[in-house]
Amino acid sequence: MTLAPPSSDRILNIYLTLNRYPVLSSRIRARMRKKIFKHNVISRKEFNEKARKKAVLSQTREGIQNPFSEESSETWDLRLARVRDSLTDFYFSYSFPQETLQEIIDKILIERGVVTPDLQEFSPDFSSQDVAIDKATTIENLPLEKRVPLEPRLQDTKVVLIRKLISDQLAYINIAKKWFKISDLKKIRSRKIGRGKIGGKAAGMLLAARILAEVAPDEIKKRIRTPDSYYLGSDVMYDMLESSGLMKWIDQKYKSEEKIRAEYSTLEKEFSKATFPDEIVEQLEDLIESAEKQPMIVRSSSLLEDNFGHSFAGKYESYFCPNQGTPEENFAYLTSAIGRVYASALRAEPIIYRRQTGLIDYDERIAILIQFVEGEKVGDYFLPHGSGVAFSRNLYRWSADIRREDGFLRLVWGLGTRAVNQTGNDYPRLVALSRPLLRPADNIKAIQRYSQQYVDIIDLKANKFNTLPVSQVIHSRYAPLRYIAQNIENGFLSALRTNIVDKDKLVITFDELLRRTSFAEDMKIALQLLEKHYKSPVDTEFSIKIPNPRAMHPEVEITL
C-alpha cells in the first residue's frame, strides 16, 4: 500500500518542536514510535527493515564504497539512529495531529517533575472525560512538592469526574472524593458502556471496595475482593427506548396504580425484545466474548439507589444469564435481561414507593450493572459456596447477648437470591456477628424446620436459573460440605466426620464455617469500617468461597 506524502509543514513542525528538546528528543521519539507501532501504522519489524535499507542507501549517496572498512560501527549506529528519527517523524506526521505530540512531550516533562502550563489552565467541566482523567493522572503522579500547588485542581477534577461518571448526590460525593483515586475513576470509565452515570448500586460497591482497600487490616484486605463488573450508563435506557420505539411508555409513573398493573405484562414483553444502537451492540458482544461462558447477572443500578435516606433495595429486578449457548443466543439472553431490568423500573411497586417518598418527578434513569457470577461447577450446576446480605446494624436481636452495632447476616448456600428476596417456605441462616453460633431457634426440630430447604443455582446444561431442593444438589463429594451442613444423629446436630453421609439427615447450618474460620469476624470488621466512614449504617450483598476446604482452619474469600 502506497502512502500519500504528508504535508511538509507537519514534518517541519515536528522537527522544529523536537529541536527545542535536544536531550529529551530521543526519549520523545521513542514514545512516538511506540504509538506508531501500537496503532499499526507500520510494524516494528517493517520499520526497522526500512530504516536499515535507507541507512545503507545513504552510505552510497555519501560515496562510501566499502562500509566495513570506511565506516566505524559507532558512525553506523549514529547514521542508523538519524534515519530512524527521520522515519519516526514521517510516519508520526502522517498519522497523528500535533496535539498528540504535545501530549507525549507533556507526559515526559511531568515525569521529570516539570509542571506544564496546561495543567494549571485546563477546566475539567469543559474537557472530555478522557482529557480530564489524563490531566488528573499527570498531577497525581507528580512528586509531592510539585503536586501540592495543583491539589485544588486535582480535587476539582476528581469531583467533576465522580459527578459525570458515578453520582451527582452531594452526600455521596462528599465521601467519595476522599477515597477515590484517579486510577479508580479511569478503570470505571474503561468498563462503562454508553453515556451517563453508573448508578447507585455500582457506586456503593466501588466506594466500599476503595474504603476497605485503604483502611482494612492487611489480613482481612487480602481475603476481600469485588466481582468483575461492567456498567451500562444511565443514558443507554433512553437510547434503547428510542431505538426500540418504546417511548410511549415513559409516562407510566403518572398513570393510576390499576392501569400500571394492567399494562405491565405487555410493557415487560416489549422491553424484553428491545434493540440497542450499533455502538452499544458491539460493546455488549465484546463483553460476551470476554466472559468465555462465565455466567453473568444483570442488575439495576438506579440513580436513586445512591440517595442517602431512601432504600430501593429489592425494588427492581435482577436476572441471571447462564451464558452457555451460542454467541447469538447469549447476546439475545443478555439484551432481553437488560430490557426486563429496565421494565422493572416501571412496575407498580417502585412507582408507588417513589410517590410515597416525594421522588416521583425525579428523572429516574436506570443504569445497569453486569457482573460475572461468583461460584463453581457442582455437576451440571453453578453456585457459590455461600452468599447473602450483610447489615452493619442488627435490628433483629433475639437475645440480650447480641450487640446491635456488631452487625447481622442472612446467609444461604448457593446464589444469594434466597437471602435477598425472602420466601415464605424457606429460611436463610441468621447470623448475629456478635454471637455467630447463637441461633433464634433453640431445639433440633425448630433448627431443622427453619433451615434452608431449597437452593438457587444456574443449571449449565439447561442454560437457565433454577430453584431445586437442597437434597437434589448436595452430595457427599462436595468439598466444602462440612462447613455448610451438619448431620442429625440421635437427636443432636454434629459436624461431618466422613464422606459417608445420608442426605436426608443433612441440615444447612454453616456452623463449622462460623466456628472454624475467621469469616464472621472479617465481616464484622468490614461492616464496622464501612459504617464508620460512610457515617451511616450500611448493607451489602456478598458471596463466599473456601479455596482450601480440606484445611482444618481454611481461609474464606469474601466478594462484596
Coordinates of C-alpha atoms in Angstrom, one line a residue:
M1 CA 0.0 0.0 0.0
T2 CA 1.4 3.4 -1.0
L3 CA 1.0 6.2 1.4
A4 CA 0.3 9.7 0.1
P5 CA 3.1 12.0 1.3
P6 CA 2.1 14.1 4.3
S7 CA 2.3 17.8 4.4
S8 CA 5.9 19.0 4.6
D9 CA 4.6 21.6 7.1
R10 CA 3.6 18.9 9.5
I11 CA 7.0 17.2 9.3
L12 CA 8.7 20.6 9.7
N13 CA 6.6 21.4 12.8
I14 CA 7.7 18.1 14.4
Y15 CA 11.3 18.8 13.6
L16 CA 11.2 22.3 15.0
T17 CA 9.3 21.2 18.1
L18 CA 11.8 18.4 18.9
N19 CA 14.7 20.8 18.3
R20 CA 13.6 22.6 21.5
Y21 CA 14.4 19.4 23.4
P22 CA 17.9 18.5 22.3
V23 CA 18.5 15.9 25.1
L24 CA 14.9 14.6 25.5
S25 CA 14.2 14.3 21.8
S26 CA 15.5 10.7 21.6
R27 CA 13.1 9.8 24.5
I28 CA 10.2 11.6 22.9
R29 CA 10.8 9.9 19.5
A30 CA 10.9 6.5 21.3
R31 CA 7.4 7.3 22.7
M32 CA 6.3 8.4 19.2
R33 CA 7.5 5.1 17.7
K34 CA 5.7 3.2 20.4
K35 CA 2.4 4.9 19.4
I36 CA 3.1 4.3 15.7
F37 CA 3.5 0.5 16.4
K38 CA 0.6 0.3 18.8
H39 CA -1.8 1.9 16.2
N40 CA -0.4 -0.4 13.4
V41 CA 0.7 2.4 11.2
I42 CA 3.7 0.2 10.4
S43 CA 5.0 -2.9 12.2
R44 CA 8.2 -2.7 14.3
K45 CA 9.8 -5.3 12.0
E46 CA 9.0 -3.4 8.8
F47 CA 10.1 -0.1 10.4
N48 CA 13.5 -1.5 11.3
E49 CA 14.0 -3.0 7.8
K50 CA 13.1 0.3 6.1
A51 CA 15.5 2.2 8.4
R52 CA 18.3 -0.2 7.7
K53 CA 17.8 0.0 3.9
K54 CA 17.6 3.8 4.0
A55 CA 20.8 3.9 6.1
V56 CA 22.6 1.7 3.5
L57 CA 21.4 3.9 0.6
S58 CA 22.6 7.0 2.5
Q59 CA 26.1 5.4 2.7
T60 CA 26.2 5.0 -1.1
R61 CA 24.8 8.5 -1.5
E62 CA 27.7 9.8 0.6
G63 CA 30.3 8.0 -1.5
I64 CA 31.1 5.1 0.9
Q65 CA 32.1 2.1 -1.3
N66 CA 33.2 -0.3 1.4
P67 CA 31.2 0.3 4.6
F68 CA 33.1 -2.3 6.7
S69 CA 36.4 -0.5 6.1
E70 CA 35.3 3.1 5.6
E71 CA 32.8 3.5 8.4
S72 CA 33.2 2.6 12.1
S73 CA 30.5 0.8 14.0
E74 CA 29.9 4.0 16.0
T75 CA 29.4 6.0 12.9
W76 CA 27.0 3.4 11.5
D77 CA 25.0 3.5 14.7
L78 CA 24.8 7.3 14.5
R79 CA 23.7 7.1 10.9
L80 CA 21.0 4.4 11.6
A81 CA 19.7 6.4 14.6
R82 CA 19.3 9.6 12.5
V83 CA 17.5 7.6 9.7
R84 CA 15.2 6.1 12.4
D85 CA 14.5 9.6 13.7
S86 CA 13.6 10.8 10.2
L87 CA 11.3 7.8 9.6
T88 CA 9.7 8.3 13.0
D89 CA 8.9 12.0 12.2
F90 CA 7.5 10.9 8.8
Y91 CA 5.1 8.2 10.0
F92 CA 4.0 10.2 13.0
S93 CA 3.2 13.3 11.0
Y94 CA 1.1 11.2 8.6
S95 CA -0.9 9.5 11.4
F96 CA -1.2 11.9 14.3
P97 CA -2.0 15.5 15.0
Q98 CA 0.4 18.0 16.6
E99 CA -1.6 17.8 19.8
T100 CA -0.7 14.2 20.2
L101 CA 3.0 15.0 20.0
Q102 CA 2.4 17.7 22.7
E103 CA 0.7 15.2 25.0
I104 CA 3.7 12.9 24.7
I105 CA 6.1 15.8 25.5
D106 CA 4.0 16.9 28.4
K107 CA 4.0 13.4 29.9
I108 CA 7.7 13.1 29.7
L109 CA 8.2 16.6 31.2
I110 CA 5.9 15.7 34.1
E111 CA 8.0 12.5 34.7
R112 CA 11.0 14.8 35.1
G113 CA 9.0 17.0 37.5
V114 CA 8.3 19.9 35.2
V115 CA 4.8 21.4 35.6
T116 CA 3.4 22.4 32.3
P117 CA 1.0 25.5 32.0
D118 CA -1.9 23.4 30.6
L119 CA -2.1 21.6 33.9
Q120 CA -2.9 24.8 35.7
E121 CA -5.2 26.2 33.0
F122 CA -7.5 23.3 31.8
S123 CA -11.1 23.1 33.0
P124 CA -12.4 19.6 33.9
D125 CA -16.0 20.8 33.4
F126 CA -15.4 21.7 29.8
S127 CA -13.0 18.9 29.0
S128 CA -13.8 15.4 27.8
Q129 CA -13.7 12.7 30.5
D130 CA -10.6 11.2 28.8
V131 CA -8.7 14.5 28.8
A132 CA -9.7 15.2 32.4
I133 CA -8.5 11.8 33.5
D134 CA -5.3 12.2 31.6
K135 CA -4.5 15.6 33.2
A136 CA -5.5 14.5 36.7
T137 CA -3.4 11.3 36.4
T138 CA -0.4 13.5 35.5
I139 CA -1.0 15.7 38.6
E140 CA -1.5 12.7 40.8
N141 CA 1.9 11.2 39.7
L142 CA 3.9 14.4 40.3
P143 CA 6.4 14.4 43.2
L144 CA 4.8 15.7 46.3
E145 CA 6.5 19.2 46.2
K146 CA 5.3 19.7 42.7
R147 CA 1.8 18.3 43.3
V148 CA 0.9 20.5 46.4
P149 CA 0.2 23.7 44.4
L150 CA -2.0 21.7 42.0
E151 CA -4.1 19.8 44.7
P152 CA -7.1 22.2 44.3
R153 CA -7.2 21.4 40.6
L154 CA -6.8 17.7 41.2
Q155 CA -9.7 17.8 43.8
D156 CA -11.9 19.8 41.4
T157 CA -11.2 17.3 38.6
K158 CA -12.0 14.4 40.9
V159 CA -15.3 15.8 41.9
V160 CA -16.3 16.6 38.3
L161 CA -15.4 13.0 37.2
I162 CA -17.4 11.5 40.1
R163 CA -20.3 13.7 39.2
K164 CA -20.2 12.7 35.5
L165 CA -19.3 9.1 35.9
I166 CA -21.0 7.9 39.1
S167 CA -23.4 10.2 41.0
D168 CA -24.4 13.8 41.5
Q169 CA -25.7 13.2 45.0
L170 CA -23.8 15.5 47.3
A171 CA -23.8 13.2 50.3
Y172 CA -22.1 10.5 48.1
I173 CA -19.6 13.0 46.5
N174 CA -18.6 14.3 49.9
I175 CA -17.4 10.8 50.9
A176 CA -16.2 9.5 47.6
K177 CA -13.9 12.4 46.8
K178 CA -11.8 11.5 49.9
W179 CA -11.3 7.9 48.8
F180 CA -11.3 7.5 45.1
K181 CA -8.0 7.8 43.2
I182 CA -7.9 8.9 39.6
S183 CA -6.8 5.4 38.7
D184 CA -10.1 4.1 40.2
L185 CA -12.1 6.5 38.0
K186 CA -10.1 5.6 35.0
K187 CA -10.9 2.0 35.5
I188 CA -14.7 2.8 35.9
R189 CA -14.5 4.8 32.6
S190 CA -12.8 1.9 30.8
R191 CA -15.6 -0.5 31.8
K192 CA -18.6 1.8 31.1
I193 CA -20.7 1.2 28.1
G194 CA -22.6 4.1 26.7
R195 CA -23.3 7.6 28.1
G196 CA -24.5 8.6 31.6
K197 CA -23.7 7.7 35.2
I198 CA -23.3 4.1 36.5
G199 CA -25.9 4.5 39.2
G200 CA -26.2 3.9 43.0
K201 CA -25.7 0.2 43.3
A202 CA -22.4 0.3 41.4
A203 CA -21.4 3.5 43.2
G204 CA -21.8 1.9 46.6
M205 CA -20.0 -1.3 45.6
L206 CA -17.0 0.6 44.3
L207 CA -16.8 3.0 47.2
A208 CA -16.9 0.2 49.7
A209 CA -14.1 -1.6 47.9
R210 CA -12.0 1.5 47.9
I211 CA -12.5 2.2 51.6
L212 CA -11.7 -1.3 52.6
A213 CA -8.6 -1.3 50.3
E214 CA -7.3 1.7 52.3
V215 CA -8.3 1.0 55.9
A216 CA -9.0 -2.7 56.4
P217 CA -6.3 -4.7 58.3
D218 CA -3.9 -6.5 55.9
E219 CA -5.0 -10.0 56.9
I220 CA -8.6 -9.1 56.0
K221 CA -7.8 -7.0 53.0
K222 CA -6.3 -10.0 51.2
R223 CA -9.5 -12.0 51.7
I224 CA -11.9 -9.4 50.3
R225 CA -12.5 -8.7 46.6
T226 CA -15.0 -7.2 44.3
P227 CA -16.8 -9.0 41.4
D228 CA -15.7 -8.5 37.8
S229 CA -18.2 -5.7 36.8
Y230 CA -19.2 -3.7 33.8
Y231 CA -21.7 -0.8 33.6
L232 CA -24.3 0.5 31.1
G233 CA -24.5 4.2 31.6
S234 CA -27.9 5.6 32.6
D235 CA -28.5 7.3 29.3
V236 CA -28.5 4.0 27.5
M237 CA -32.0 3.4 28.8
Y238 CA -33.3 6.3 26.7
D239 CA -31.2 5.2 23.7
M240 CA -32.9 1.8 24.0
L241 CA -36.4 3.3 24.3
E242 CA -35.8 5.4 21.2
S243 CA -34.2 2.7 19.0
S244 CA -36.9 0.2 20.0
G245 CA -39.9 2.5 19.5
L246 CA -40.8 2.3 23.2
M247 CA -41.0 6.0 24.1
K248 CA -44.8 5.6 24.5
W249 CA -44.1 4.0 28.0
I250 CA -42.2 6.9 29.5
D251 CA -45.2 8.4 31.3
Q252 CA -46.1 5.2 33.2
K253 CA -45.3 6.8 36.6
Y254 CA -48.2 9.3 36.2
K255 CA -50.8 6.7 35.5
S256 CA -53.2 5.2 38.1
E257 CA -51.9 2.2 40.0
E258 CA -54.6 0.0 38.4
K259 CA -53.5 1.0 34.9
I260 CA -49.8 0.5 35.7
R261 CA -50.5 -3.1 36.9
A262 CA -52.8 -3.9 34.0
E263 CA -50.3 -2.8 31.4
Y264 CA -47.2 -4.2 32.9
S265 CA -47.2 -7.6 31.3
T266 CA -47.4 -6.0 27.8
L267 CA -44.7 -3.5 28.7
E268 CA -42.3 -6.2 30.0
K269 CA -42.8 -8.3 26.9
E270 CA -42.0 -5.4 24.6
F271 CA -39.0 -4.3 26.7
S272 CA -37.6 -7.9 26.6
K273 CA -37.4 -7.6 22.8
A274 CA -35.6 -4.3 23.0
T275 CA -32.9 -3.3 20.5
F276 CA -29.9 -1.1 21.0
P277 CA -27.8 1.3 19.0
D278 CA -25.0 -0.3 17.0
E279 CA -22.2 1.0 19.2
I280 CA -23.9 -0.5 22.3
V281 CA -24.4 -3.8 20.5
E282 CA -20.8 -4.0 19.5
Q283 CA -19.6 -3.5 23.1
L284 CA -22.1 -6.0 24.5
E285 CA -20.9 -8.6 22.0
D286 CA -17.3 -7.9 23.1
L287 CA -18.4 -8.4 26.8
I288 CA -20.0 -11.8 26.0
E289 CA -16.8 -12.9 24.2
S290 CA -14.6 -11.9 27.1
A291 CA -16.9 -13.8 29.6
E292 CA -16.0 -17.1 28.0
K293 CA -19.1 -19.0 29.1
Q294 CA -18.9 -17.5 32.7
P295 CA -22.5 -16.9 34.0
M296 CA -23.5 -13.3 34.4
I297 CA -26.1 -11.4 36.4
V298 CA -27.8 -8.2 35.1
R299 CA -28.8 -5.9 37.9
S300 CA -30.3 -2.4 38.2
S301 CA -28.2 0.4 39.4
S302 CA -30.7 3.2 39.8
L303 CA -29.7 6.8 40.1
L304 CA -31.9 6.9 43.2
E305 CA -30.1 4.0 44.8
D306 CA -27.3 6.3 45.9
N307 CA -29.8 8.6 47.6
F308 CA -28.9 8.6 51.3
G309 CA -32.1 8.3 53.3
H310 CA -34.1 6.2 50.9
S311 CA -33.9 2.5 50.4
F312 CA -34.5 1.0 46.9
A313 CA -33.3 -2.5 47.9
G314 CA -35.4 -5.1 46.2
K315 CA -37.4 -2.5 44.2
Y316 CA -36.0 -3.5 40.8
E317 CA -35.4 -6.9 39.3
S318 CA -32.2 -8.8 38.6
Y319 CA -31.7 -11.5 36.0
F320 CA -29.1 -14.3 35.6
C321 CA -27.7 -15.1 32.2
P322 CA -26.3 -18.6 32.2
N323 CA -24.2 -17.8 29.1
Q324 CA -24.0 -21.4 27.9
G325 CA -25.4 -21.1 24.4
T326 CA -24.0 -19.8 21.1
P327 CA -22.8 -16.2 21.0
E328 CA -26.0 -15.2 19.3
E329 CA -28.1 -17.0 21.9
N330 CA -26.1 -15.5 24.8
F331 CA -26.4 -12.0 23.2
A332 CA -30.2 -12.4 22.9
Y333 CA -30.4 -13.6 26.5
L334 CA -28.3 -10.7 27.8
T335 CA -30.3 -7.9 25.9
S336 CA -33.6 -9.5 27.0
A337 CA -32.4 -9.4 30.6
I338 CA -31.3 -5.8 30.3
G339 CA -34.7 -4.8 28.8
R340 CA -36.6 -6.6 31.6
V341 CA -34.5 -4.8 34.2
Y342 CA -35.4 -1.5 32.6
A343 CA -39.1 -2.6 32.6
S344 CA -38.9 -3.4 36.3
A345 CA -38.4 0.4 37.0
L346 CA -42.0 0.9 35.6
R347 CA -43.6 -1.7 37.9
A348 CA -46.2 -0.5 40.3
E349 CA -44.1 -1.2 43.4
P350 CA -41.2 1.2 42.8
I351 CA -43.5 3.8 41.3
I352 CA -45.7 3.7 44.4
Y353 CA -42.7 3.9 46.7
R354 CA -41.4 7.0 44.8
R355 CA -44.8 8.6 45.2
Q356 CA -44.7 8.0 48.9
T357 CA -41.2 9.4 49.3
G358 CA -41.7 12.5 47.1
L359 CA -39.4 11.2 44.3
I360 CA -42.0 10.7 41.6
D361 CA -40.8 13.7 39.5
Y362 CA -37.2 12.7 39.6
D363 CA -35.9 11.8 36.1
E364 CA -35.2 8.2 37.0
R365 CA -32.8 6.6 34.5
I366 CA -31.7 3.2 35.3
A367 CA -28.0 2.3 34.8
I368 CA -27.2 -1.4 34.5
L369 CA -24.6 -3.3 36.5
I370 CA -23.4 -6.5 34.7
Q371 CA -21.3 -8.8 36.8
F372 CA -19.7 -12.2 36.3
V373 CA -21.3 -14.6 38.8
E374 CA -19.0 -15.9 41.6
G375 CA -19.1 -19.7 42.1
E376 CA -18.0 -23.1 40.8
K377 CA -19.4 -26.1 39.0
V378 CA -21.2 -28.8 41.0
G379 CA -22.1 -31.4 38.4
D380 CA -24.4 -29.6 35.9
Y381 CA -25.0 -26.7 38.3
F382 CA -23.1 -23.5 39.1
L383 CA -23.3 -21.9 42.5
P384 CA -21.1 -20.2 45.2
H385 CA -20.2 -21.8 48.5
G386 CA -22.4 -19.3 50.2
S387 CA -23.9 -15.8 49.7
G388 CA -26.3 -13.4 51.3
V389 CA -26.9 -9.9 52.7
A390 CA -24.9 -8.2 55.4
F391 CA -26.0 -5.4 57.6
S392 CA -23.8 -3.2 59.8
R393 CA -26.7 -2.9 62.4
N394 CA -28.6 -5.8 63.8
L395 CA -32.2 -4.8 64.0
Y396 CA -33.3 -8.4 64.8
R397 CA -31.9 -9.1 68.3
W398 CA -33.3 -12.4 69.6
S399 CA -31.1 -12.4 72.7
A400 CA -29.8 -9.8 75.2
D401 CA -26.3 -11.1 74.4
I402 CA -26.5 -9.8 70.9
R403 CA -24.8 -6.4 70.2
R404 CA -26.8 -4.3 67.7
E405 CA -23.7 -2.5 66.5
D406 CA -21.8 -5.7 65.6
G407 CA -24.0 -6.4 62.6
F408 CA -26.1 -9.2 61.1
L409 CA -26.1 -11.6 58.1
R410 CA -28.7 -13.5 56.1
L411 CA -26.6 -16.4 54.8
V412 CA -27.6 -19.1 52.3
W413 CA -26.0 -21.9 50.3
G414 CA -26.0 -21.1 46.6
L415 CA -27.0 -17.9 44.8
G416 CA -27.9 -15.1 47.2
T417 CA -31.4 -14.5 45.8
R418 CA -32.9 -16.6 48.6
A419 CA -31.3 -14.3 51.1
V420 CA -32.2 -11.0 49.3
N421 CA -35.8 -12.0 48.5
Q422 CA -37.4 -13.7 51.5
T423 CA -39.6 -16.7 50.6
G424 CA -42.4 -18.0 52.7
N425 CA -41.4 -21.6 52.6
D426 CA -37.7 -21.4 53.2
Y427 CA -35.2 -19.7 55.5
P428 CA -31.6 -18.4 55.5
R429 CA -29.2 -18.9 58.4
L430 CA -29.4 -15.8 60.5
V431 CA -26.0 -14.8 61.9
A432 CA -25.6 -12.2 64.7
L433 CA -22.0 -11.2 64.3
S434 CA -21.5 -10.6 68.0
R435 CA -22.5 -14.2 68.7
P436 CA -22.3 -16.1 65.4
L437 CA -23.3 -19.5 66.7
L438 CA -26.3 -18.2 68.6
R439 CA -29.5 -19.2 66.8
P440 CA -33.1 -17.9 67.1
A441 CA -34.3 -21.5 67.2
D442 CA -33.5 -23.4 70.5
N443 CA -34.2 -27.0 69.7
I444 CA -33.4 -29.5 66.9
K445 CA -36.9 -29.6 65.5
A446 CA -37.0 -25.9 65.2
I447 CA -33.5 -25.7 63.8
Q448 CA -34.4 -28.2 61.1
R449 CA -37.7 -26.6 60.4
Y450 CA -36.2 -23.1 60.0
S451 CA -33.2 -24.2 57.9
Q452 CA -32.7 -23.8 54.2
Q453 CA -34.6 -26.4 52.1
Y454 CA -34.1 -25.1 48.6
V455 CA -31.0 -23.8 46.7
D456 CA -30.9 -21.3 43.8
I457 CA -28.5 -22.4 41.1
I458 CA -27.6 -21.8 37.5
D459 CA -28.3 -25.0 35.5
L460 CA -25.5 -25.1 33.0
K461 CA -26.9 -28.0 31.0
A462 CA -30.4 -26.5 30.7
N463 CA -28.9 -23.0 30.3
K464 CA -31.3 -21.4 32.9
F465 CA -31.6 -20.2 36.5
N466 CA -33.4 -22.7 38.7
T467 CA -34.5 -23.5 42.3
L468 CA -34.0 -27.0 43.4
P469 CA -34.4 -29.0 46.7
V470 CA -31.1 -29.0 48.6
S471 CA -31.1 -32.8 48.6
Q472 CA -31.1 -32.8 44.8
V473 CA -27.9 -30.7 44.5
I474 CA -25.8 -31.6 47.6
H475 CA -23.7 -34.7 47.7
S476 CA -21.0 -36.3 49.8
R477 CA -18.1 -35.5 47.4
Y478 CA -18.8 -31.7 47.6
A479 CA -15.6 -30.5 49.2
P480 CA -16.9 -27.6 51.3
L481 CA -19.8 -29.7 52.6
R482 CA -18.6 -30.0 56.2
Y483 CA -18.6 -26.1 56.5
I484 CA -22.1 -25.8 55.1
A485 CA -24.1 -28.7 56.6
Q486 CA -24.3 -30.8 59.7
N487 CA -25.7 -34.2 60.4
I488 CA -28.6 -35.1 62.7
E489 CA -27.6 -38.1 64.9
N490 CA -29.5 -39.3 67.9
G491 CA -31.4 -36.1 68.2
F492 CA -28.3 -33.9 68.1
L493 CA -26.5 -31.9 65.4
S494 CA -23.0 -33.0 64.8
A495 CA -20.2 -32.0 62.4
L496 CA -19.5 -34.2 59.4
R497 CA -16.5 -36.5 60.1
T498 CA -16.7 -38.7 57.0
N499 CA -17.8 -38.6 53.4
I500 CA -20.4 -41.3 54.0
V501 CA -23.5 -39.2 54.7
D502 CA -27.2 -39.7 54.5
K503 CA -28.5 -36.7 52.5
D504 CA -31.9 -36.8 54.2
K505 CA -30.2 -36.2 57.6
L506 CA -28.2 -33.2 56.5
V507 CA -29.2 -29.7 57.7
I508 CA -27.8 -26.5 56.3
T509 CA -26.4 -24.6 59.3
F510 CA -23.0 -23.1 58.4
D511 CA -21.9 -23.9 62.0
E512 CA -18.5 -25.2 61.1
L513 CA -17.9 -22.2 58.8
L514 CA -18.7 -19.9 61.7
R515 CA -16.8 -21.9 64.2
R516 CA -13.6 -22.8 62.4
T517 CA -12.9 -19.8 60.1
S518 CA -12.5 -16.0 60.6
F519 CA -15.4 -15.3 58.2
A520 CA -17.8 -13.9 60.8
E521 CA -15.1 -11.7 62.4
D522 CA -13.9 -10.5 59.0
M523 CA -17.5 -9.5 58.1
K524 CA -18.0 -7.7 61.4
I525 CA -14.8 -5.6 61.0
A526 CA -15.5 -4.8 57.3
L527 CA -19.1 -3.6 58.1
Q528 CA -17.9 -1.5 61.1
L529 CA -15.3 0.1 58.9
L530 CA -17.8 0.9 56.2
E531 CA -20.3 2.3 58.7
K532 CA -17.6 4.5 60.3
H533 CA -16.5 6.0 57.0
Y534 CA -20.0 6.2 55.5
K535 CA -21.1 7.9 58.7
S536 CA -24.3 5.8 58.3
P537 CA -25.5 2.2 58.7
V538 CA -24.7 0.1 55.6
D539 CA -25.9 -3.1 54.0
T540 CA -24.2 -5.1 51.2
E541 CA -24.6 -8.3 49.3
F542 CA -21.8 -10.8 49.4
S543 CA -20.7 -14.3 48.3
I544 CA -18.0 -16.6 49.8
K545 CA -15.5 -19.1 48.5
I546 CA -13.5 -21.6 50.6
P547 CA -10.4 -22.1 48.4
N548 CA -8.9 -24.9 50.5
P549 CA -11.8 -26.8 52.2
R550 CA -9.5 -29.7 53.2
A551 CA -7.7 -27.5 55.7
M552 CA -8.5 -27.6 59.4
H553 CA -9.0 -23.8 59.5
P554 CA -9.3 -22.6 56.0
E555 CA -9.4 -19.0 54.8
V556 CA -12.7 -17.7 53.3
E557 CA -12.6 -15.3 50.4
I558 CA -15.4 -12.7 50.5
T559 CA -16.7 -11.0 47.4
L560 CA -18.6 -7.7 48.2

